[in-house]
CSV table of N, CA and C in Angstrom, one decimal:
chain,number,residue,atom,x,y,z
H,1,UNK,N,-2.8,11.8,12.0
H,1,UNK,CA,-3.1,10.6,12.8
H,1,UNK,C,-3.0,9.3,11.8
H,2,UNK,N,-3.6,9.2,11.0
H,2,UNK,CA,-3.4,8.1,9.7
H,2,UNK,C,-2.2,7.8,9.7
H,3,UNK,N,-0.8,8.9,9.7
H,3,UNK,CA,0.1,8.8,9.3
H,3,UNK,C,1.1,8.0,10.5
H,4,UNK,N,0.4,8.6,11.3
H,4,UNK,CA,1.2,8.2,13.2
H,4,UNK,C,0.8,6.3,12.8
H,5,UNK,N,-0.6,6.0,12.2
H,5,UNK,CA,-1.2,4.6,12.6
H,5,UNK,C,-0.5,3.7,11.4
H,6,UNK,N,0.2,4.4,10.6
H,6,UNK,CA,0.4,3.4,9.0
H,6,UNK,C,2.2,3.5,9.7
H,7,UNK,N,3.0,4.4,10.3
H,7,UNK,CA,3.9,4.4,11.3
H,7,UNK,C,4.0,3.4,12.5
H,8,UNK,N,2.9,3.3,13.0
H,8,UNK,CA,2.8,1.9,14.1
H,8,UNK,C,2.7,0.6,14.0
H,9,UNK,N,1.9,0.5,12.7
H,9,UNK,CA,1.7,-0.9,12.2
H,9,UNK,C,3.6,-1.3,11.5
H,10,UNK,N,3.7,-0.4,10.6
H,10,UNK,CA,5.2,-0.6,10.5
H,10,UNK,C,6.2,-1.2,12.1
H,11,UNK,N,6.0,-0.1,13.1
H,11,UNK,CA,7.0,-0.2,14.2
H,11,UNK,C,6.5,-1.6,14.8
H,12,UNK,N,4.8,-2.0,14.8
H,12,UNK,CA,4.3,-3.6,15.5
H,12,UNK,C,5.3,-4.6,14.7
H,13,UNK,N,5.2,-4.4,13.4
H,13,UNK,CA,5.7,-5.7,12.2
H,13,UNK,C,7.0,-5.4,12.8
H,14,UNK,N,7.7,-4.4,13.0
H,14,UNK,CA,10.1,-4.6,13.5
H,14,UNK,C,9.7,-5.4,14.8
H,15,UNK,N,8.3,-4.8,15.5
H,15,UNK,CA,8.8,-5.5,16.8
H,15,UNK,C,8.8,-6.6,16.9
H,16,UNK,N,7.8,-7.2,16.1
H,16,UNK,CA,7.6,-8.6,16.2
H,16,UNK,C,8.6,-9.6,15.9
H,17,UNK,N,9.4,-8.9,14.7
H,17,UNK,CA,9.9,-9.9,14.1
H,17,UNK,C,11.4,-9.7,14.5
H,18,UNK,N,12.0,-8.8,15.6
H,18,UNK,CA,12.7,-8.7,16.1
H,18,UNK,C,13.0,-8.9,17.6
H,19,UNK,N,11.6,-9.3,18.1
H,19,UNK,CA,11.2,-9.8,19.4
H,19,UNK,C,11.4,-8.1,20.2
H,20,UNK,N,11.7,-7.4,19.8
H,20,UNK,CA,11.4,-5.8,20.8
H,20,UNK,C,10.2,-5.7,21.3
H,21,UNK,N,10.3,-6.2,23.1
H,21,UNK,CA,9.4,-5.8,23.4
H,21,UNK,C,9.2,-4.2,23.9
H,22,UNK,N,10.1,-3.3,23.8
H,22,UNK,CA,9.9,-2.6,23.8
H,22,UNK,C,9.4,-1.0,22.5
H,23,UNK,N,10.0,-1.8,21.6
H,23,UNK,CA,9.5,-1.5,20.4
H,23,UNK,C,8.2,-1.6,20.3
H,24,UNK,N,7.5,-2.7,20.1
H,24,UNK,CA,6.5,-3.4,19.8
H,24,UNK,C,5.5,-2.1,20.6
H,25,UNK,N,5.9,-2.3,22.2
H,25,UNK,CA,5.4,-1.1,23.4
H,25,UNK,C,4.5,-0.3,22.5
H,26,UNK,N,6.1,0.7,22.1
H,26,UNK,CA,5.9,2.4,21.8
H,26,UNK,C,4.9,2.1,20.5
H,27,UNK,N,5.1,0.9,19.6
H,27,UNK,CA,4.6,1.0,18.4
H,27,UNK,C,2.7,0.9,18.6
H,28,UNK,N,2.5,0.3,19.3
H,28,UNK,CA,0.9,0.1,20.2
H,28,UNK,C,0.4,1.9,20.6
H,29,UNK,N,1.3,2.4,21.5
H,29,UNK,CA,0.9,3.2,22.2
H,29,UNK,C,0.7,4.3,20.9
H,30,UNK,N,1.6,4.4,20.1
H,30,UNK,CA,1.5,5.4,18.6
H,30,UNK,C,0.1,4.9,18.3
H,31,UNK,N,-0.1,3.8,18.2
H,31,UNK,CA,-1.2,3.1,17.3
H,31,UNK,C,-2.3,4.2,17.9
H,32,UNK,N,-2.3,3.5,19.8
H,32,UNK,CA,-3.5,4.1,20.2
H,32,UNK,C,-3.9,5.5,20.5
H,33,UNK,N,-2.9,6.5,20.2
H,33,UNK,CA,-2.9,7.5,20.5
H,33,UNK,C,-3.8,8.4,18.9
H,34,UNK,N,-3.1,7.5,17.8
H,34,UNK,CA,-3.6,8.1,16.7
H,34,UNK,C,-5.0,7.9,16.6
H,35,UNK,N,-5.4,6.5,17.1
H,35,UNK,CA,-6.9,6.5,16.9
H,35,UNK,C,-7.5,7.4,17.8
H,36,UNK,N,-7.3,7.3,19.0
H,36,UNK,CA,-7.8,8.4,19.8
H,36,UNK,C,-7.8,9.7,19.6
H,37,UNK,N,-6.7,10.2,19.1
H,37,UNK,CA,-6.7,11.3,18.2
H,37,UNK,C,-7.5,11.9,17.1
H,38,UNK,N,-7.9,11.0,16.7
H,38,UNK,CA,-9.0,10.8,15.6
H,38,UNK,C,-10.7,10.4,15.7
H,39,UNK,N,-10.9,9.7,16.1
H,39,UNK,CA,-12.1,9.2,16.7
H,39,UNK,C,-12.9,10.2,17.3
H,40,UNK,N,-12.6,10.7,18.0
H,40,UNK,CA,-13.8,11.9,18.2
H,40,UNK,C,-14.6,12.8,17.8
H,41,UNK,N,-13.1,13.2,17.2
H,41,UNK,CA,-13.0,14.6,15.9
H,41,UNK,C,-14.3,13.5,14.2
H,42,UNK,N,-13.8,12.7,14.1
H,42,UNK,CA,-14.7,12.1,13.0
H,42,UNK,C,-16.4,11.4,13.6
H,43,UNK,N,-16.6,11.0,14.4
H,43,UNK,CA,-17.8,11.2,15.3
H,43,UNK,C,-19.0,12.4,15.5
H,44,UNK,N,-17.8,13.5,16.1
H,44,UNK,CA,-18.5,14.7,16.4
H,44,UNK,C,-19.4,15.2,15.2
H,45,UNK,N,-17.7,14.9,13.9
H,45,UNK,CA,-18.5,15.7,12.7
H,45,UNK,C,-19.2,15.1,11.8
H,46,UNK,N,-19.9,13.7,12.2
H,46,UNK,CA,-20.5,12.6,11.6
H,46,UNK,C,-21.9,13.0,11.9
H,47,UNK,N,-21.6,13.0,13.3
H,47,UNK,CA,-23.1,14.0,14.3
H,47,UNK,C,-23.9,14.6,14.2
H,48,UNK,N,-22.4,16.3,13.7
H,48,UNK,CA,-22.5,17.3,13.6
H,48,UNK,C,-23.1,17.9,11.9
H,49,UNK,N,-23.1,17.0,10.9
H,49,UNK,CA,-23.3,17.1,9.7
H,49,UNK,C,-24.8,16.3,9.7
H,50,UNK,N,-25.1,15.8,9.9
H,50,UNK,CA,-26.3,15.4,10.0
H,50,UNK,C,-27.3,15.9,10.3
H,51,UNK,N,-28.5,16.0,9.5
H,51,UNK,CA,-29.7,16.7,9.7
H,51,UNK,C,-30.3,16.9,11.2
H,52,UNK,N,-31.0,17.6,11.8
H,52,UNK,CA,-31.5,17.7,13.0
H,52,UNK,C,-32.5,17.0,13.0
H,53,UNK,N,-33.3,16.1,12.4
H,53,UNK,CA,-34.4,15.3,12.9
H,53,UNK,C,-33.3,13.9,12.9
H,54,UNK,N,-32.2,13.8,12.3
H,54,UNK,CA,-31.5,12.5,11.7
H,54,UNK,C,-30.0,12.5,13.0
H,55,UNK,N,-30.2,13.2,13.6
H,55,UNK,CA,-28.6,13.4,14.6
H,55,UNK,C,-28.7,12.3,15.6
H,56,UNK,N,-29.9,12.0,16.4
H,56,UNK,CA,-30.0,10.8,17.1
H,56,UNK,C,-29.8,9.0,16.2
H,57,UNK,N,-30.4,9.3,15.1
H,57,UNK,CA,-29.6,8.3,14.3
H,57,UNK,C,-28.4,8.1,14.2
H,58,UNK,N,-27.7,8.6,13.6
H,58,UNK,CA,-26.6,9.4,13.4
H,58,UNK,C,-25.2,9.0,14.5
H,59,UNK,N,-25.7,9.2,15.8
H,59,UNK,CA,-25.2,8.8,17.3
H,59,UNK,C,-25.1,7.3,17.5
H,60,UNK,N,-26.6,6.4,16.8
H,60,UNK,CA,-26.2,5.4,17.2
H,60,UNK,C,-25.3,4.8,15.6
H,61,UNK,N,-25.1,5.8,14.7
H,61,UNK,CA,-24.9,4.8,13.5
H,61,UNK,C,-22.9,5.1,14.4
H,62,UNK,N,-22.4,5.4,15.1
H,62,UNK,CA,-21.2,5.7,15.7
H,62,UNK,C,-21.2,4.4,15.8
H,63,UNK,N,-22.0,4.3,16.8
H,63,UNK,CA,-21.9,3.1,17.6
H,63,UNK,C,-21.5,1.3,16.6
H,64,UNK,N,-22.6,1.5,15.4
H,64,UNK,CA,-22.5,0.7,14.6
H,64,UNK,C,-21.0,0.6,14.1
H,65,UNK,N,-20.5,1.7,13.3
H,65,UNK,CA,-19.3,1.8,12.9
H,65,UNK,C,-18.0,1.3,13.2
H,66,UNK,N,-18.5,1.6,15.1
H,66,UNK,CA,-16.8,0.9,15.7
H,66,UNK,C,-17.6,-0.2,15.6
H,67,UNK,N,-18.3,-1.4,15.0
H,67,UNK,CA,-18.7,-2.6,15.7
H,67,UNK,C,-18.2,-3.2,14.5
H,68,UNK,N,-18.4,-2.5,13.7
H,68,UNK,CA,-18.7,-3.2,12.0
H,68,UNK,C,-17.3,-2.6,11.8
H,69,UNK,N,-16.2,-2.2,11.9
H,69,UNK,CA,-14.7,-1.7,11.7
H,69,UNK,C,-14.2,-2.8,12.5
H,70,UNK,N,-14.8,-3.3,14.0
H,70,UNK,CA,-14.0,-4.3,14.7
H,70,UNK,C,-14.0,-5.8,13.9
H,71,UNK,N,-15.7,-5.7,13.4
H,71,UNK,CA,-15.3,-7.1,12.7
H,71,UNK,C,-14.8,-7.2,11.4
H,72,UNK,N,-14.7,-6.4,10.3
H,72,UNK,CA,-14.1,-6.2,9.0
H,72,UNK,C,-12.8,-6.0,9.7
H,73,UNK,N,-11.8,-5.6,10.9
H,73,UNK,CA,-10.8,-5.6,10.8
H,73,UNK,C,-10.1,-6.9,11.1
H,74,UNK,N,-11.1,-7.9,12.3
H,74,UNK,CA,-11.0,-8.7,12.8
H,74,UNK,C,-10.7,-10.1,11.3
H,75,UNK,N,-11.5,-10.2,10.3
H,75,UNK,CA,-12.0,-10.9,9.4
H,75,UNK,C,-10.3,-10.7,8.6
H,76,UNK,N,-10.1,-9.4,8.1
H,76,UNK,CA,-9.2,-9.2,7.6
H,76,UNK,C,-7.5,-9.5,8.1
H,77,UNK,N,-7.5,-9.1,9.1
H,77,UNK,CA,-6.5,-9.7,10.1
H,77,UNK,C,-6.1,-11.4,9.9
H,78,UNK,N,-7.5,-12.1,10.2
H,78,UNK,CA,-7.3,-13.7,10.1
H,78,UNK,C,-6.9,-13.9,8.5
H,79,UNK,N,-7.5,-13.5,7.4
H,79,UNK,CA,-7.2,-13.6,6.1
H,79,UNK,C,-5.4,-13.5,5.7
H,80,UNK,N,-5.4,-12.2,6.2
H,80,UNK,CA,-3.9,-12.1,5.8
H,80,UNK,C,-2.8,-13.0,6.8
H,81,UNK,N,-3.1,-13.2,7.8
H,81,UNK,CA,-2.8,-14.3,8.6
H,81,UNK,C,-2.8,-15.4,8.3
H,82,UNK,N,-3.8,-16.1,7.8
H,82,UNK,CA,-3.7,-17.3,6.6
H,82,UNK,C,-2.7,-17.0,5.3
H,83,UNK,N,-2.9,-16.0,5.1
H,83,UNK,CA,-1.9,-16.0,3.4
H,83,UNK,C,-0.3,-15.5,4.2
H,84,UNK,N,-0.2,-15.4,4.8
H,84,UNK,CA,1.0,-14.8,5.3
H,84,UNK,C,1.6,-16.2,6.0
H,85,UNK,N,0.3,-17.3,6.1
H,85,UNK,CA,1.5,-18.9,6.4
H,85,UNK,C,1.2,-19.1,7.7
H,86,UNK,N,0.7,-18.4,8.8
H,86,UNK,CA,0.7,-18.3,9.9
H,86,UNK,C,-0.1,-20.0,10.9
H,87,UNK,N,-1.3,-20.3,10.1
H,87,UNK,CA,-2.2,-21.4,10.5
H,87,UNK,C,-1.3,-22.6,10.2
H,88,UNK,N,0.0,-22.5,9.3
H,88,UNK,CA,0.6,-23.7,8.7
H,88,UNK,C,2.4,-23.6,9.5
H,89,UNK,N,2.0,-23.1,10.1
H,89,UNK,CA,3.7,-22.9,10.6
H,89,UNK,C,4.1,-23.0,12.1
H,90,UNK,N,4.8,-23.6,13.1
H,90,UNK,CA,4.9,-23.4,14.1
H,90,UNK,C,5.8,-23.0,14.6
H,91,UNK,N,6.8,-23.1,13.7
H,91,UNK,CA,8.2,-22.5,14.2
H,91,UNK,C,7.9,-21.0,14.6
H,92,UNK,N,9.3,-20.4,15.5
H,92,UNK,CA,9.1,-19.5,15.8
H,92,UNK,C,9.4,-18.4,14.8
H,93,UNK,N,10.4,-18.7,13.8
H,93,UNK,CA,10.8,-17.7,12.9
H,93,UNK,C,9.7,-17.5,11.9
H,94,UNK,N,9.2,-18.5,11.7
H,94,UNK,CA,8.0,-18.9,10.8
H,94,UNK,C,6.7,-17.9,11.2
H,95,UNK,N,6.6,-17.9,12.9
H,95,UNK,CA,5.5,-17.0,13.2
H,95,UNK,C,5.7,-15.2,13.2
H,96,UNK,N,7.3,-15.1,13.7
H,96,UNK,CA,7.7,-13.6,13.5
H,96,UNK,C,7.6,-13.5,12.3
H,97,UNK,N,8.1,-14.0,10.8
H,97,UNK,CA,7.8,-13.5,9.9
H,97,UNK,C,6.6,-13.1,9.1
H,98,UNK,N,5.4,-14.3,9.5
H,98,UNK,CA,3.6,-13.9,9.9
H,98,UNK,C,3.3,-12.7,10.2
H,99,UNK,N,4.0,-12.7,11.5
H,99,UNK,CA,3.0,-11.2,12.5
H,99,UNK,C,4.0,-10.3,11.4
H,100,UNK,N,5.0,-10.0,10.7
H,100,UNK,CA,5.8,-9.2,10.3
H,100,UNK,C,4.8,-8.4,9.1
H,101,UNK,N,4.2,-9.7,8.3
H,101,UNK,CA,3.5,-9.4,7.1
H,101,UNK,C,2.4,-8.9,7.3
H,102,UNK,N,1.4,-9.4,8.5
H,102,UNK,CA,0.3,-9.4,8.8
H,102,UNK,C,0.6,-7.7,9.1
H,103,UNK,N,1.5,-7.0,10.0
H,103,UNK,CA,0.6,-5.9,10.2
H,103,UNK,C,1.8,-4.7,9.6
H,104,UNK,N,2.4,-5.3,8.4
H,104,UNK,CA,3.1,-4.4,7.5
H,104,UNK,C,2.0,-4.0,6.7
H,105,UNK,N,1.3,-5.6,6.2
H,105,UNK,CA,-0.1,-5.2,5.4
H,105,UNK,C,-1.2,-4.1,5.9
H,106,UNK,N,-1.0,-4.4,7.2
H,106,UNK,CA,-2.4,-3.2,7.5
H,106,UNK,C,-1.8,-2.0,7.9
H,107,UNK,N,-0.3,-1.9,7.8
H,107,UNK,CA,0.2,-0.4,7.6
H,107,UNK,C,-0.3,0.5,6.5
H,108,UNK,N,-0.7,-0.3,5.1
H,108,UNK,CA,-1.3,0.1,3.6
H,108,UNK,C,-2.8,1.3,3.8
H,109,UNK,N,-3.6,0.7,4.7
H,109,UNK,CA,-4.9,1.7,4.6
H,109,UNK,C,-4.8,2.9,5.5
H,110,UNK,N,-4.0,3.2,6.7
H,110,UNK,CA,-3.9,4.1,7.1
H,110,UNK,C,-2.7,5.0,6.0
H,111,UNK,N,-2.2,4.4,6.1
H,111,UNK,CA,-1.2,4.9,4.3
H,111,UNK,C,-2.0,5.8,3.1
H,112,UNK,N,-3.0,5.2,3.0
H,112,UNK,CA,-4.2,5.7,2.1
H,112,UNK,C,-5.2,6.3,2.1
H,113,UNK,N,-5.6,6.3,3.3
H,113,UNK,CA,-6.4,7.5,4.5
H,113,UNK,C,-5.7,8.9,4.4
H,114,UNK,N,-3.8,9.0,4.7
H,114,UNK,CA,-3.5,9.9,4.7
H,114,UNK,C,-3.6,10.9,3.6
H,115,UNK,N,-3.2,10.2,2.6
H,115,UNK,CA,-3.5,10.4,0.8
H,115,UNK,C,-4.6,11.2,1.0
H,116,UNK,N,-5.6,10.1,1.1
H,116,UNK,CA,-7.1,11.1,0.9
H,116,UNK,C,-7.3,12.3,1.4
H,117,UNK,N,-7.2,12.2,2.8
H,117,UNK,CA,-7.2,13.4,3.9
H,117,UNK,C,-6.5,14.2,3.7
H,118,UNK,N,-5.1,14.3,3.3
H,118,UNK,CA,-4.7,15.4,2.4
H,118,UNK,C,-5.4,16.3,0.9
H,119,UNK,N,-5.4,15.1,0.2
H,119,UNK,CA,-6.4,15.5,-0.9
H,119,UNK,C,-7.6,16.6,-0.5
H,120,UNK,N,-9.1,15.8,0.8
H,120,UNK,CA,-9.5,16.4,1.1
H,120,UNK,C,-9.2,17.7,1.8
H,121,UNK,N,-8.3,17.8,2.0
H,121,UNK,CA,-7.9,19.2,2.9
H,121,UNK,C,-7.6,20.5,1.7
H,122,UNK,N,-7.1,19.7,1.0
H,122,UNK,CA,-6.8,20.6,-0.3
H,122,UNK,C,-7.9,21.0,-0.8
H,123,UNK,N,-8.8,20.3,-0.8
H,123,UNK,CA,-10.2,20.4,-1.7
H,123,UNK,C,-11.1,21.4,-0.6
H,124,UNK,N,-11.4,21.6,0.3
H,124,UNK,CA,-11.8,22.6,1.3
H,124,UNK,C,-11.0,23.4,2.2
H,125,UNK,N,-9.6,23.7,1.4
H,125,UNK,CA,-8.9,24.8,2.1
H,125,UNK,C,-9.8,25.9,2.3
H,126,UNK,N,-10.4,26.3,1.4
H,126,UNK,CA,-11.2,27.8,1.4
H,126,UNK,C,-12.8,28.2,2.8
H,127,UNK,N,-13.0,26.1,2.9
H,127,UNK,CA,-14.4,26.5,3.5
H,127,UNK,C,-14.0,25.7,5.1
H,128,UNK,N,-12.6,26.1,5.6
H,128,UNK,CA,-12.6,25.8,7.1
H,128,UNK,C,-13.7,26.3,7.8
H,129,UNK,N,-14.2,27.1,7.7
H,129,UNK,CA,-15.3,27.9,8.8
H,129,UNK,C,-16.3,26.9,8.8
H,130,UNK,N,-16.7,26.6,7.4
H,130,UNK,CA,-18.0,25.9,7.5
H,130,UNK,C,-17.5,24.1,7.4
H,131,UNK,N,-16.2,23.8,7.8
H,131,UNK,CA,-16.1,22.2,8.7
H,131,UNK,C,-16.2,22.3,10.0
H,132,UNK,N,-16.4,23.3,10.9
H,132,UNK,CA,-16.6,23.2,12.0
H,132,UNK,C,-18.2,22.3,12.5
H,133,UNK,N,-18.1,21.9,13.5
H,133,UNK,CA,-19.3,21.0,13.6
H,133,UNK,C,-20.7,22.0,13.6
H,134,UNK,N,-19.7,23.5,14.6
H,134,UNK,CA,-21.3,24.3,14.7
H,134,UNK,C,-21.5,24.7,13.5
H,135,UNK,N,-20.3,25.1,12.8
H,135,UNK,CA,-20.4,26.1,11.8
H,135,UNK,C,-21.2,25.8,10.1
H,136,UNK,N,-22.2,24.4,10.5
H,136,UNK,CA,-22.5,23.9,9.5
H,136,UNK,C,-24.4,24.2,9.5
């Protein structure tokens, strides 16, 4: 999934700056499918890892996460949006090459997510049984 979302952000930056709107489309739908793909699975076992007096916490710290991920993404988005020229430019080529930078840039952490999550997998090949949510 990381990989599908550092793949979308790539495909949003051709669309944009190519004007494909149907590019742009598919590049969205990849986006949302990876998160959705993911989001559950990292919830459940956020949940599921959590002490039993601490699991009702735990549920609402979910909640927190997507709130605090929307605004750190939101914050970051405007930043590179500024440095990428965007607030200073009106033209249209001016703005396709903006949106190009802007979410080529945020192609980089799902890029690096994958890294890890690989790593991690490597590092607990042996204790699949005990990543299961029950299995802990």
């Amino acid at each position: 999934a990381p990989l599908a979302a550092s793949i979308s952000m790539f495909g949003v930056g051709s669309g944009l700056s190519t004007g494909s709107l149907a590019g742009t489309t598919a590049a969205w739908m990849l986006f949302g499918a990876s998160v959705g793909a993911t989001w559950p699975h990292l919830a459940s076992c956020l949940i599921g890892y959590s002490p039993l007096a601490e699991r009702a916490f735990a549920g609402g710290f979910v909640t927190t996460l997507q709130i605090l991920a929307g605004t750190f993404g939101a914050a970051l988005a405007g930043m590179a949006a500024n440095l990428a020229g965007l607030a200073r430019s009106a033209a249209a080529a001016d703005l396709a090459h903006g949106g190009q930078l802007l979410f080529m840039s945020f192609a980089l952490p799902p890029l690096l997510a994958a890294l890890a999550s690989a790593r991690l997998l490597r590092l607990t090949a042996g204790g699949v049984e005990k990543a299961t949510v029950g299995g802990a």
